[in-house]
Short mmCIF file of C-alpha atoms in Angstrom, two decimals:
data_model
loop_
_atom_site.label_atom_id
_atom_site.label_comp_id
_atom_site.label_asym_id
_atom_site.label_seq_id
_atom_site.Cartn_x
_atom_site.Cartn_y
_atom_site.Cartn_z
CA UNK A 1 -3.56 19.27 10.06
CA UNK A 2 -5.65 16.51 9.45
CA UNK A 3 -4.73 12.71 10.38
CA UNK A 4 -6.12 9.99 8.78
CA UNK A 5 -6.56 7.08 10.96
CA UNK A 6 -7.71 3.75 9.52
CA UNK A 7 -7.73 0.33 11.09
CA UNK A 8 -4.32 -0.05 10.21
CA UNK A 9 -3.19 2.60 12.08
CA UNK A 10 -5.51 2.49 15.66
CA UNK A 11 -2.21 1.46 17.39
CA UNK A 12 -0.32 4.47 16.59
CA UNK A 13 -2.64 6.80 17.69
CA UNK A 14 -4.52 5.71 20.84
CA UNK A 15 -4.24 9.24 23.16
CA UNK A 16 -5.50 10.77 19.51
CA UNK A 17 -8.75 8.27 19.40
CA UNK A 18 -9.46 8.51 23.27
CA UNK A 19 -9.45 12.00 22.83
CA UNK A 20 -11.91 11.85 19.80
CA UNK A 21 -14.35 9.75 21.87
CA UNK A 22 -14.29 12.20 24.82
CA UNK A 23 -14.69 14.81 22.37
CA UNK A 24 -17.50 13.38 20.89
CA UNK A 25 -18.86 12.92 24.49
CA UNK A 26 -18.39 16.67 25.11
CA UNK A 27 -20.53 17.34 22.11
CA UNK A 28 -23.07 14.88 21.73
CA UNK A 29 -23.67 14.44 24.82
CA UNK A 30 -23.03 17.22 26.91
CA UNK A 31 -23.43 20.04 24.61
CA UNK A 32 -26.44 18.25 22.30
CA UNK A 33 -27.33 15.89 24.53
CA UNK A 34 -28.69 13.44 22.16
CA UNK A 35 -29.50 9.55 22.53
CA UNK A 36 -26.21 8.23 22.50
CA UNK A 37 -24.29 6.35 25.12
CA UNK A 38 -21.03 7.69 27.15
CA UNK A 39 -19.23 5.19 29.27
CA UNK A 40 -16.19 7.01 31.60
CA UNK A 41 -16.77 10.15 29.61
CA UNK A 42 -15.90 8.71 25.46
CA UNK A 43 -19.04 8.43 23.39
CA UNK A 44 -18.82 5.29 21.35
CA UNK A 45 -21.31 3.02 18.87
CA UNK A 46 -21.87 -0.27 17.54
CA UNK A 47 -20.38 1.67 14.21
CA UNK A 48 -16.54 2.18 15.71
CA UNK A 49 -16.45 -1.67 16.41
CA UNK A 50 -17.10 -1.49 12.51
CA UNK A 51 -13.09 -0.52 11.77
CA UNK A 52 -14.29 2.62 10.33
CA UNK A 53 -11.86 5.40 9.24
CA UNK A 54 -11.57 8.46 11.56
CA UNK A 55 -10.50 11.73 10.48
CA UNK A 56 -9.12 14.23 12.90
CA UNK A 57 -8.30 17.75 13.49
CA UNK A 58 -4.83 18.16 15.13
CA UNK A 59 -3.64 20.84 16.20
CA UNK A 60 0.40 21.51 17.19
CA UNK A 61 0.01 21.21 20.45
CA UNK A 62 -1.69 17.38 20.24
CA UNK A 63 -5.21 18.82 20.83
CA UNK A 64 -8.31 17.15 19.12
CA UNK A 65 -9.73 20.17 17.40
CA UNK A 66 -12.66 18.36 15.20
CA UNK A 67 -13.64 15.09 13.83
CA UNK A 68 -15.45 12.77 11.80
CA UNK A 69 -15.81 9.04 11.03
CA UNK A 70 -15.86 7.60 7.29
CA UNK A 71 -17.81 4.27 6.39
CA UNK A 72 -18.81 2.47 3.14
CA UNK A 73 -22.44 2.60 2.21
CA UNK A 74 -22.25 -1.16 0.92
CA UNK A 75 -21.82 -2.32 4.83
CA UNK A 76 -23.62 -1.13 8.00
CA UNK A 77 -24.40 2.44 8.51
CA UNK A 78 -25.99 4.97 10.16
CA UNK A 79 -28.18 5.35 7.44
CA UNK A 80 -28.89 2.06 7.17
CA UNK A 81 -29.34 0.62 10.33
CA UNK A 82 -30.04 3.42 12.81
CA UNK A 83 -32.05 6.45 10.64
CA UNK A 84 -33.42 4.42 7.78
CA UNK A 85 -36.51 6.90 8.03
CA UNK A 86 -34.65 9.43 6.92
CA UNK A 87 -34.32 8.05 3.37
CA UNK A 88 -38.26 7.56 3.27
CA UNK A 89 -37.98 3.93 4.96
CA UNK A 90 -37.01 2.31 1.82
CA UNK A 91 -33.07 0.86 1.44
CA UNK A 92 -30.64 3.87 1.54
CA UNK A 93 -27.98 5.16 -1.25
CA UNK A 94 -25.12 2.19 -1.43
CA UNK A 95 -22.32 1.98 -4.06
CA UNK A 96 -18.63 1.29 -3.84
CA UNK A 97 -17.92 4.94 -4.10
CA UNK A 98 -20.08 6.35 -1.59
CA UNK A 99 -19.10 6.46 1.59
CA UNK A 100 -20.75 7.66 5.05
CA UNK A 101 -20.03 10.91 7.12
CA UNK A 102 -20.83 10.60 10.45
CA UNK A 103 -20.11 12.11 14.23
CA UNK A 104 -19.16 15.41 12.81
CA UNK A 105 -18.32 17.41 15.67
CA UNK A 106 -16.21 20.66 16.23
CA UNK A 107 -14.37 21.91 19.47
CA UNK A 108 -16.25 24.41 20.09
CA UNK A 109 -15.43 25.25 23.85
CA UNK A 110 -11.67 26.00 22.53
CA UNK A 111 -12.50 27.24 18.92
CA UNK A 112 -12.89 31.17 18.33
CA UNK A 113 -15.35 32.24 16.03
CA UNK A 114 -14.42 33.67 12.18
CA UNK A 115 -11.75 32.06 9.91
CA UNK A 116 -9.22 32.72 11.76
CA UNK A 117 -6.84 29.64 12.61
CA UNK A 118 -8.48 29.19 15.44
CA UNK A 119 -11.46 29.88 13.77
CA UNK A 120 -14.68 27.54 13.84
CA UNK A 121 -15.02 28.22 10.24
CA UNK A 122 -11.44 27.50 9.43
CA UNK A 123 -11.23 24.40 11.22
CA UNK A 124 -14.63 23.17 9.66
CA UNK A 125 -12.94 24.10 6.26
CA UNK A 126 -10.28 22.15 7.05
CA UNK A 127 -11.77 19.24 8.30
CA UNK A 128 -14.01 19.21 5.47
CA UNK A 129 -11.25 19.47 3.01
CA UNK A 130 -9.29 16.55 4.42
CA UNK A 131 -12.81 14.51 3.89
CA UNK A 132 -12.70 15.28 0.15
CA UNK A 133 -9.69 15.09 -0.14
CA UNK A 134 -9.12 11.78 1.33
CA UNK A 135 -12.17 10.82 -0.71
CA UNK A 136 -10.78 11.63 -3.98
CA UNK A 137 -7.81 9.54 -3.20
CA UNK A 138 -9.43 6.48 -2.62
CA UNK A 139 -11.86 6.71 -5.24
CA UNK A 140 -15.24 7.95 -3.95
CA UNK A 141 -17.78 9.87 -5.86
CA UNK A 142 -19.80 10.75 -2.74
CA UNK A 143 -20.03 11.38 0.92
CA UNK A 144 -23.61 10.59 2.54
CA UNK A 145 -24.49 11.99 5.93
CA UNK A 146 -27.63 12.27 8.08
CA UNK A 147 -27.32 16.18 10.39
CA UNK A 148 -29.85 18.49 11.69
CA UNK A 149 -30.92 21.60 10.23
CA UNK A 150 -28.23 23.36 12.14
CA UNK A 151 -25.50 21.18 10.90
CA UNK A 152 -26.85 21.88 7.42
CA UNK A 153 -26.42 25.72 7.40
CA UNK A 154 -22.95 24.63 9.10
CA UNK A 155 -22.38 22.56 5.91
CA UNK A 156 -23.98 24.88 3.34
CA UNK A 157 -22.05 28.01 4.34
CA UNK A 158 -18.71 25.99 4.30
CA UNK A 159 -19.55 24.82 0.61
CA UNK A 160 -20.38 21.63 1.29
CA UNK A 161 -23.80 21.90 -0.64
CA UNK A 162 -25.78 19.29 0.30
CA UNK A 163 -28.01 17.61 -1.75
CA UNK A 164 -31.04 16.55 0.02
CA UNK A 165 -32.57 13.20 -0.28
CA UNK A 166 -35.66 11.77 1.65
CA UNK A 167 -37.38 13.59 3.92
CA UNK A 168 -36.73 15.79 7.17
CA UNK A 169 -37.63 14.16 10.41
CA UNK A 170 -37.79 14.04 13.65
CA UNK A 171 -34.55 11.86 15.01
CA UNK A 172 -34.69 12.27 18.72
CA UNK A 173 -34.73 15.63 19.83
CA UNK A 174 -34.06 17.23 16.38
CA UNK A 175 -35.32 17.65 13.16
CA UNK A 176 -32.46 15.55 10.67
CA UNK A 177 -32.22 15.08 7.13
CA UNK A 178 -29.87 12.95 4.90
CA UNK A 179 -28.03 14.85 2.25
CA UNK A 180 -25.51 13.30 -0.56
CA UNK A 181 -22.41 15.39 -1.05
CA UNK A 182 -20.64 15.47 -4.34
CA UNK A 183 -16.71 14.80 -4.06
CA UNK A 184 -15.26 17.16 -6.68
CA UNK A 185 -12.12 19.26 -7.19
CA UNK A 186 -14.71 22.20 -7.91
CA UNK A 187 -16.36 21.46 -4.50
CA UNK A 188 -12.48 21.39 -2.69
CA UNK A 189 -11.99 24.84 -3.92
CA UNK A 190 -15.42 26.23 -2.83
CA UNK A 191 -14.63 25.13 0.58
CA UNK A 192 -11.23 26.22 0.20
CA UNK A 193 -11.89 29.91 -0.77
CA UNK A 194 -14.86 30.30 1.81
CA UNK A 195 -13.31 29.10 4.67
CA UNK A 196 -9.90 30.28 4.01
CA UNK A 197 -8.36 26.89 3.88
CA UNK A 198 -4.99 27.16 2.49
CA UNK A 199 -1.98 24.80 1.53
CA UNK A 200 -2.25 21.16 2.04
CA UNK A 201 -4.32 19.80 4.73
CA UNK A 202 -3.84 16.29 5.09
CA UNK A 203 -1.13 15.25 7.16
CA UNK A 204 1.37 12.71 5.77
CA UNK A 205 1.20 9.33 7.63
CA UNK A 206 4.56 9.82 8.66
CA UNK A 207 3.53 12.56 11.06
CA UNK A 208 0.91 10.65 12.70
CA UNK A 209 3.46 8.75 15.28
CA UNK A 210 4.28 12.93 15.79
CA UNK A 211 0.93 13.71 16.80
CA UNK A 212 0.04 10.92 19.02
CA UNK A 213 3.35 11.68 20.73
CA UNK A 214 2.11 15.53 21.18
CA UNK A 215 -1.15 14.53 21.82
CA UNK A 216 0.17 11.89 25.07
CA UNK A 217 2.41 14.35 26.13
CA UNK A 218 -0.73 16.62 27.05
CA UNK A 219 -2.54 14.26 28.28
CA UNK A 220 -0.48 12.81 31.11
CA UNK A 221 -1.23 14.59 34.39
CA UNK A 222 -4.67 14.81 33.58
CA UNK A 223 -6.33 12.05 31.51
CA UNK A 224 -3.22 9.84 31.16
CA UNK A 225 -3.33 8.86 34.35
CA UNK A 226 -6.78 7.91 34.75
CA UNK A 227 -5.82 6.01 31.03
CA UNK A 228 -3.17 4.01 32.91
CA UNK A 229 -5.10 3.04 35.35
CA UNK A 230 -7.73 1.44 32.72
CA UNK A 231 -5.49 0.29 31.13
CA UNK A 232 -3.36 -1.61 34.08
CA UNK B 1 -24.22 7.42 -22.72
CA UNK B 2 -23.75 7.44 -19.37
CA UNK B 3 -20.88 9.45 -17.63
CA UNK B 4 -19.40 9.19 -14.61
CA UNK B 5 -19.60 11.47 -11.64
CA UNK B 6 -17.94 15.12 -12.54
CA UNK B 7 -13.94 15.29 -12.33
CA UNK B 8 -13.07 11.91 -13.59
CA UNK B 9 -11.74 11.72 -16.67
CA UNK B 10 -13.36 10.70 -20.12
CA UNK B 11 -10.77 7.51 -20.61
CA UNK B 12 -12.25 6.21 -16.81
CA UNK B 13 -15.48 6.64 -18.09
CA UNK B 14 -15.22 4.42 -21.07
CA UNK B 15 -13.13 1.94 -19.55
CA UNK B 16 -15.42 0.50 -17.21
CA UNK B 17 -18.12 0.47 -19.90
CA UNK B 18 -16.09 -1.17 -22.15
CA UNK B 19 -15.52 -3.76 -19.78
CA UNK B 20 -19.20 -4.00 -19.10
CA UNK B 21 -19.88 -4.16 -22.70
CA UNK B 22 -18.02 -7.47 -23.74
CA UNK B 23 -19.50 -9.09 -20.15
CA UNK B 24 -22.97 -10.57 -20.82
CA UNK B 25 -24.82 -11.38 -17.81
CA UNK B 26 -23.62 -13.53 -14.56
CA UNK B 27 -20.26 -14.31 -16.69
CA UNK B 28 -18.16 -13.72 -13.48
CA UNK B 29 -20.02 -16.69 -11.55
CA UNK B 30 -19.35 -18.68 -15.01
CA UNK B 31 -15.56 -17.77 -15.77
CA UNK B 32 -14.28 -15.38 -13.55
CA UNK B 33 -10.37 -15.47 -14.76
CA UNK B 34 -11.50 -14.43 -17.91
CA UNK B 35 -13.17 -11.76 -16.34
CA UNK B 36 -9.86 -10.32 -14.60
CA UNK B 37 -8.39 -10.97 -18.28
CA UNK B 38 -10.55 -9.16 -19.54
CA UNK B 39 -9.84 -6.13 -17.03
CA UNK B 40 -6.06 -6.12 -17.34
CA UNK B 41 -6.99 -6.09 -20.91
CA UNK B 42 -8.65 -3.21 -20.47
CA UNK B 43 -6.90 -1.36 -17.73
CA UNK B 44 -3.42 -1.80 -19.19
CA UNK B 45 -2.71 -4.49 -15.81
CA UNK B 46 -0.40 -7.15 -15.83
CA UNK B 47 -2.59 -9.27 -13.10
CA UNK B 48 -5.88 -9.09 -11.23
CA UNK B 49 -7.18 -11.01 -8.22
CA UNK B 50 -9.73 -11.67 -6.17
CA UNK B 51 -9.76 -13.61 -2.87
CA UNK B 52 -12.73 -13.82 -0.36
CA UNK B 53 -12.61 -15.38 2.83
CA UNK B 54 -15.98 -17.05 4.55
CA UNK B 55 -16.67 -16.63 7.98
CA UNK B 56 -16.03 -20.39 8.65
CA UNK B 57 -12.54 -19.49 7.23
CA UNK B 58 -13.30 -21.19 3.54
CA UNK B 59 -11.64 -19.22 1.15
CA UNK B 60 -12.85 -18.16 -2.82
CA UNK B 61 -10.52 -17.14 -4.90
CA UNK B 62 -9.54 -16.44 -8.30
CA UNK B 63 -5.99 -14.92 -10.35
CA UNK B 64 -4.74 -14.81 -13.44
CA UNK B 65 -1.43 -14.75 -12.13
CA UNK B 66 1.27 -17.08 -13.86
CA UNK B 67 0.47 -20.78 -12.64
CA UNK B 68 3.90 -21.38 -11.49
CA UNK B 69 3.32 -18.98 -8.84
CA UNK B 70 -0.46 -20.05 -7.68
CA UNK B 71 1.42 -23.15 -7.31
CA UNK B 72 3.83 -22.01 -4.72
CA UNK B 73 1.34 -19.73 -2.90
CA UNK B 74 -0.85 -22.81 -2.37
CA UNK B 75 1.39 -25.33 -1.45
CA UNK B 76 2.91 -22.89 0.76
CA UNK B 77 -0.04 -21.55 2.19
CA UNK B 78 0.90 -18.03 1.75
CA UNK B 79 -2.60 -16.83 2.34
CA UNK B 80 -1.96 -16.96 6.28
CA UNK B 81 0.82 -14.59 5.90
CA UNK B 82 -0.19 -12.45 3.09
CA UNK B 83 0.36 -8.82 3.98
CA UNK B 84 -2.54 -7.77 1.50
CA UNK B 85 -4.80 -10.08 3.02
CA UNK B 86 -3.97 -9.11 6.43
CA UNK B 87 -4.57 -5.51 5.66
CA UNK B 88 -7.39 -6.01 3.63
CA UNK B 89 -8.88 -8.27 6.84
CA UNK B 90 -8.39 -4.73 9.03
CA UNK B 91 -8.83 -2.00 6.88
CA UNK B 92 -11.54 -0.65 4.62
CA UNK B 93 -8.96 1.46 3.12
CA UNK B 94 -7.51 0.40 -0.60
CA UNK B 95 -3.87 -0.20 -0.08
CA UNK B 96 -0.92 0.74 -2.40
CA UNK B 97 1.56 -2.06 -1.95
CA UNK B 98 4.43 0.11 -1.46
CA UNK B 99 2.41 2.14 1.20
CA UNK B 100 2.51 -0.74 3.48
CA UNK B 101 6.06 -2.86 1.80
CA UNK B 102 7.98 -0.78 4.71
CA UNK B 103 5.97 -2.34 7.67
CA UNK B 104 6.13 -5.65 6.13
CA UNK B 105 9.96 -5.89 4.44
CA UNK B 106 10.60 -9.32 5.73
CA UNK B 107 7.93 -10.75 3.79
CA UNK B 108 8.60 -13.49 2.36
CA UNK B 109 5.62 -13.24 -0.06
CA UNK B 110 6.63 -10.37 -1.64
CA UNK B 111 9.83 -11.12 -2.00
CA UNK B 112 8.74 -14.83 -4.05
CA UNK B 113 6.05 -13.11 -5.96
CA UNK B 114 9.20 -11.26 -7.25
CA UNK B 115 11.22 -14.14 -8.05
CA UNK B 116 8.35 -15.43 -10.03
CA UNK B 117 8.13 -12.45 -12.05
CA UNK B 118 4.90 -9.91 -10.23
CA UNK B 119 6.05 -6.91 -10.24
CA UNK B 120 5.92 -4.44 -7.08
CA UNK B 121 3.83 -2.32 -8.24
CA UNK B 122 0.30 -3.52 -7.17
CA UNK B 123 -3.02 -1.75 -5.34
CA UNK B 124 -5.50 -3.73 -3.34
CA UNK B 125 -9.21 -2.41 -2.75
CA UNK B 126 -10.89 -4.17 0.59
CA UNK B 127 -14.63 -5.41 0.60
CA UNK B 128 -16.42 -5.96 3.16
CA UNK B 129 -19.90 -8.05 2.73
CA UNK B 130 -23.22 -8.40 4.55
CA UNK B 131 -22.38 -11.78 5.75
CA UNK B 132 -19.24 -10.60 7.77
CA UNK B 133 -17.10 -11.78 5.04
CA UNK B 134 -14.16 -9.81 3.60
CA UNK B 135 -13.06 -9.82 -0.04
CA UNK B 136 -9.79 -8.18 -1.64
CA UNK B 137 -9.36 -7.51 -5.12
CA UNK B 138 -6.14 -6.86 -6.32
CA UNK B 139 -4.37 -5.51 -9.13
CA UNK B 140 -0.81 -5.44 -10.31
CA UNK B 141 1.60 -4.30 -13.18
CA UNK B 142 5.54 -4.51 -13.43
CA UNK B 143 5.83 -0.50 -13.78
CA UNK B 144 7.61 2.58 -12.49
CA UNK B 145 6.12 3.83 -9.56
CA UNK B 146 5.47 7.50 -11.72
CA UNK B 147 3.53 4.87 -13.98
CA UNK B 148 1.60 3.12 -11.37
CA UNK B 149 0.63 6.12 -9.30
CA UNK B 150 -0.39 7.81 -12.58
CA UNK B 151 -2.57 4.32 -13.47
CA UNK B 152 -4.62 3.95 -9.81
CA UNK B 153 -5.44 7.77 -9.60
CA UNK B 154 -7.15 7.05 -12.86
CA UNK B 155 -8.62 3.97 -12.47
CA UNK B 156 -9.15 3.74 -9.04
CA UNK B 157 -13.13 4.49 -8.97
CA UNK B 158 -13.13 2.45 -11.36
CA UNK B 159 -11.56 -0.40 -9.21
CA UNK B 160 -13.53 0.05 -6.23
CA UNK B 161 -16.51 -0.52 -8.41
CA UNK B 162 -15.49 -3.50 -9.86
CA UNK B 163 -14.16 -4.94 -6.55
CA UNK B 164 -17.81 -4.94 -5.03
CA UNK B 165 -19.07 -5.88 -8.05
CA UNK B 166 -17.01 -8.94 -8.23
CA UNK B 167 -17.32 -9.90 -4.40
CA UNK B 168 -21.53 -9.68 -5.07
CA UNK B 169 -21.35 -11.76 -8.50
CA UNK B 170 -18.99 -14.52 -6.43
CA UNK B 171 -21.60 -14.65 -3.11
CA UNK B 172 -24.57 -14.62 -5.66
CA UNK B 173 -22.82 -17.88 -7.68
CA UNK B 174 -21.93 -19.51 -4.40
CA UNK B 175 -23.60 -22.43 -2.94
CA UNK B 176 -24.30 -20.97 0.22
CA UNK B 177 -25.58 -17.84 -0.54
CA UNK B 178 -27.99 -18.43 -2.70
CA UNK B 179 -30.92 -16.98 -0.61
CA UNK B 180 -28.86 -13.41 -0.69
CA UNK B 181 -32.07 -11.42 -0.32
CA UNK B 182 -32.20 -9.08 -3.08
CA UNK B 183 -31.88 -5.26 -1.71
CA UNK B 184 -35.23 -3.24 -2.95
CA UNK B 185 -34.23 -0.26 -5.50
CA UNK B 186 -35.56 2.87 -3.96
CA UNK B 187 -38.40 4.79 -5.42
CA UNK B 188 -35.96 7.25 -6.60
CA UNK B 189 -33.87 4.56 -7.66
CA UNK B 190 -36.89 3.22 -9.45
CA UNK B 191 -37.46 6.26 -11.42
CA UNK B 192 -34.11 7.34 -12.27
CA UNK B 193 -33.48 3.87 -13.48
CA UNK B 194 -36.71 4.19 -15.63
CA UNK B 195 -35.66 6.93 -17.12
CA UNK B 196 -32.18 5.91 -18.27
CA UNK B 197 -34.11 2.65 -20.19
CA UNK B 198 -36.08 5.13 -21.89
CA UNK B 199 -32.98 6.49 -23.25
CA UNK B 200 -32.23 9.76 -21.50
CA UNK B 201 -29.00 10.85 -20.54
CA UNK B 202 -27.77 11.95 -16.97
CA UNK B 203 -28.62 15.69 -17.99
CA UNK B 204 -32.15 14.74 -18.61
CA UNK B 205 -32.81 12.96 -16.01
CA UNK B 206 -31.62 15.79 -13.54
CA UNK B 207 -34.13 18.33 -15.84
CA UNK B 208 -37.23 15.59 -15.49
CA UNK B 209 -36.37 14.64 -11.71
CA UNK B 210 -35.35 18.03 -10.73
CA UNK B 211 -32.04 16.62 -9.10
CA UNK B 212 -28.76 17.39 -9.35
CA UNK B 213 -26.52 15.78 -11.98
CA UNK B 214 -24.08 14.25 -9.24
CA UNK B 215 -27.34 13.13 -7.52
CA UNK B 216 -28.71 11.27 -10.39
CA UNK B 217 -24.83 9.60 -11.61
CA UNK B 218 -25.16 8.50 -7.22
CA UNK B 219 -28.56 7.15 -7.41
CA UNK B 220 -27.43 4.99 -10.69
CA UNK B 221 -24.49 3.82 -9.05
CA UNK B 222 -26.54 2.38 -5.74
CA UNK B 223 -28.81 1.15 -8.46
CA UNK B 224 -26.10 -0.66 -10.15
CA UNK B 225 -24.89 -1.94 -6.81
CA UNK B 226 -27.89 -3.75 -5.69
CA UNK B 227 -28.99 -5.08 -8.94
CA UNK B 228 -25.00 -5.92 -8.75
CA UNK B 229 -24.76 -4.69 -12.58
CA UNK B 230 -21.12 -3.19 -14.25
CA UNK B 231 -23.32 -0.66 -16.45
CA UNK B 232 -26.41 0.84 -15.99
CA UNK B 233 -27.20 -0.82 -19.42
CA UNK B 234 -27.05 -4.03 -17.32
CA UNK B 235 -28.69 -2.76 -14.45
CA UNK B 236 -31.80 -1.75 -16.29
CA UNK B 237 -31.84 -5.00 -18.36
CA UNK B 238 -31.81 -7.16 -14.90
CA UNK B 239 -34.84 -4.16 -13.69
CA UNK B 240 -36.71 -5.11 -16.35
CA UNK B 241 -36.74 -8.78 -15.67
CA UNK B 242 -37.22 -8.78 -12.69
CA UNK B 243 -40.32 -6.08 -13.17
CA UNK B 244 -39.07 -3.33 -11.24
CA UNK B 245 -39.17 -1.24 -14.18
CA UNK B 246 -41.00 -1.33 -17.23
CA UNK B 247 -39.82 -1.79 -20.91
CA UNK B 248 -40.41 0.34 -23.54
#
């Protein structure tokens, strides 16, 4: 399922969020290893001090299966403030209803391949759903998002459909572009019927306390000690 | 005629030009309760506000809630324990009052807004501006909550719109922040802009520009934003001048 967490809600869910950032440190780091900066094994920006709104991937057992984090064009974004030459230099896209995609990443050290459950594909679907989903709800038109060119056959082939703006360049070690992503109920069932995405996917709020508790549970012997001690 | 982006309905797309319409220019910074008049006019609302506080703490705000109560909120200083502007202060996410009445039951704010007649029914968008300012507008009606869920999911693009809008109209009308620098329209801004004061419609614009429909409705929208316009018919008229576009 996917949880929603919003500024409101960082309290109830701090296992869930650590895990995020050490996902994120898996991926962008370890597995990409881009420019970004990992302190005690999270990966975290100037943009999470920003309140953004996280979306995870959840799976029963408490595991962090996927992520990404939501902001609002009209503030500080990636976009804006860290690839502006990706929308030709000039100011990017920013309107009420368009919000910004960033620090996708996927599990995909525990993930299986196909569209299975456990399935890469699914839990893109999924993921992607809850985005759209969530982004209907609270009013948004549009999702931006800067991603490489591997991240955009990722997107494509989910039915994400992209539409390119600016140019692609070199960001780093890779070759990004910025796309603009339509938020539409026609788009929701694309996704849905190619990545086998069925029922609802966002998880009430409820069930977040349900989660975190999973998600702490698993965590003590191995991380949650080490958390404790940071903490203490 | 402009439409909005695919899957919203006609009615949303009309509303928000209608309320464009019978704004002219700058009329928030001149009279902005009969601005939120107008939109509960418009929107079928029984109260609209907006409230933006500084970074030194000053506060801006504006209602057309019954005076009796503005009274009582003031003298009481209800602002410092306002659950919509506490959640508004942390969260970029707009807030259905009843979503967050369960943490906050002992609130004494909503239970006097009650006594002096605001219904429970009420939505609050969060803004959040260049300066490190926040802003909340706010919206209310004394409904069922069938009603009022049935009235955001409509309306609430509509409202997120108008909440920037509103917070960049205030900050431009402000003392302080009169230097706001003016954000640049993009080249493709530029041209899709053009285009629309020539007359075409979304469709031709995506045929001339060879971009997508959705792309052109999102490239209108940032357009509006930073020439902090209601309508496109607005936007272009500021383009023009200020000479970013030509007209014909």
């Amino acid at each position: 399922m996917i949880y929603v967490i919003d500024a409101l809600n960082y309290h109830k869910a701090p296992t869930l969020l650590d895990e995020m950032h050490k996902l994120r440190a898996r991926v962008f780091k370890d597995r990409l290893d881009w420019e970004v900066t990992v302190r005690n094994g999270r990966e975290r920006d100037y943009f999470d001090d920003l309140n953004p709104v996280y979306l995870l991937h959840v799976d029963n057992d408490g595991k962090v299966l996927a992520t990404l984090r939501l902001l609002p064009t009209t503030g500080p974004h990636m976009l804006s403030d860290t690839f502006p030459q990706l929308m030709d230099e000039e100011e990017p896209i920013r309107a009420a209803t368009i919000w910004e995609s960033s620090r996708f990443c996927v599990d995909t050290d525990i993930l299986v391949g196909g569209d299975g459950p456990r399935g890469i594909g699914r839990v893109t679907g999924e993921l992607l759903c809850g985005a759209y989903t969530f982004g209907q709800q609270v009013g948004l038109t549009h999702f931006t998002s800067a991603f490489d060119v591997i991240m955009h056959r990722v997107l494509r082939r989910a039915g994400a459909k992209p539409d390119l703006v600016g140019e692609k360049k070199m960001v780093g070690k890779v070759f990004a572009l910025a796309g603009l992503f339509e938020i539409s109920p026609e788009t929701i069932s694309d996704i849905r019927a190619r990545c086998a995405v069925e029922g609802p996917v966002l998880a009430s709020p409820t069930a977040l306390l349900t989660a975190e508790a999973r998600a702490s549970d698993g965590a003590i012997g191995t991380s949650g000690a080490e958390r404790a001690l940071e903490i203490a | 005629m402009e439409s909005s982006a695919s899957g919203a309905n006609t009615s949303d797309a009309n509303a928000i030009d209608v309320l464009a319409f019978s704004q002219e220019a700058d009329v928030v910074a001149a009279d902005p309760v009969a601005f939120l008049d107008r939109i509960c006019a418009v929107y079928g609302l029984d109260y609209a506000t907006y409230a933006s506080i500084m970074p030194d703490g000053q506060i801006i705000g504006y209602t057309n809630y019954p005076e009796e109560w503005v009274k009582y909120y003031v003298e009481n200083e209800f602002h410092t324990i306002d659950p919509v502007i506490q959640t508004a202060a942390k969260s970029i996410v707009p807030v259905n009052w009843r979503a967050i009445s369960d943490d906050y039951t002992d609130s004494l704010v909503f239970q006097k807004a009650r006594e002096y007649g605001i219904g429970s029914a009420g939505f609050s968008i969060p803004v959040r501006g260049p300066y490190g300012e926040f802003a909340v507008f706010s919206v209310t009606k004394d409904c069922s909550d069938e009603e009022w869920a049935e009235l955001t999911t409509a309306s609430i693009r509509d409202f997120q719109s108008i909440a920037v809008y509103m917070h960049d109209s205030v900050l431009r009308g402000h003392g302080l922040f009169k230097l706001l620098n003016k954000k640049p329209l993009s080249r493709r801004e530029t041209e899709v802009l053009q285009w629309y004061a020539r007359g075409k419609t979304q469709n031709d614009i995506s045929v001339l520009t060879g971009l997508r429909p959705s792309t052109v409705t999102a490239y209108l929208q940032s357009a509006r934003t930073k020439l902090n316009a209601l309508s496109t018919a607005h936007a272009a008229a500021r383009a023009i001048s200020m000479g970013a576009i030509l007209s014909d």
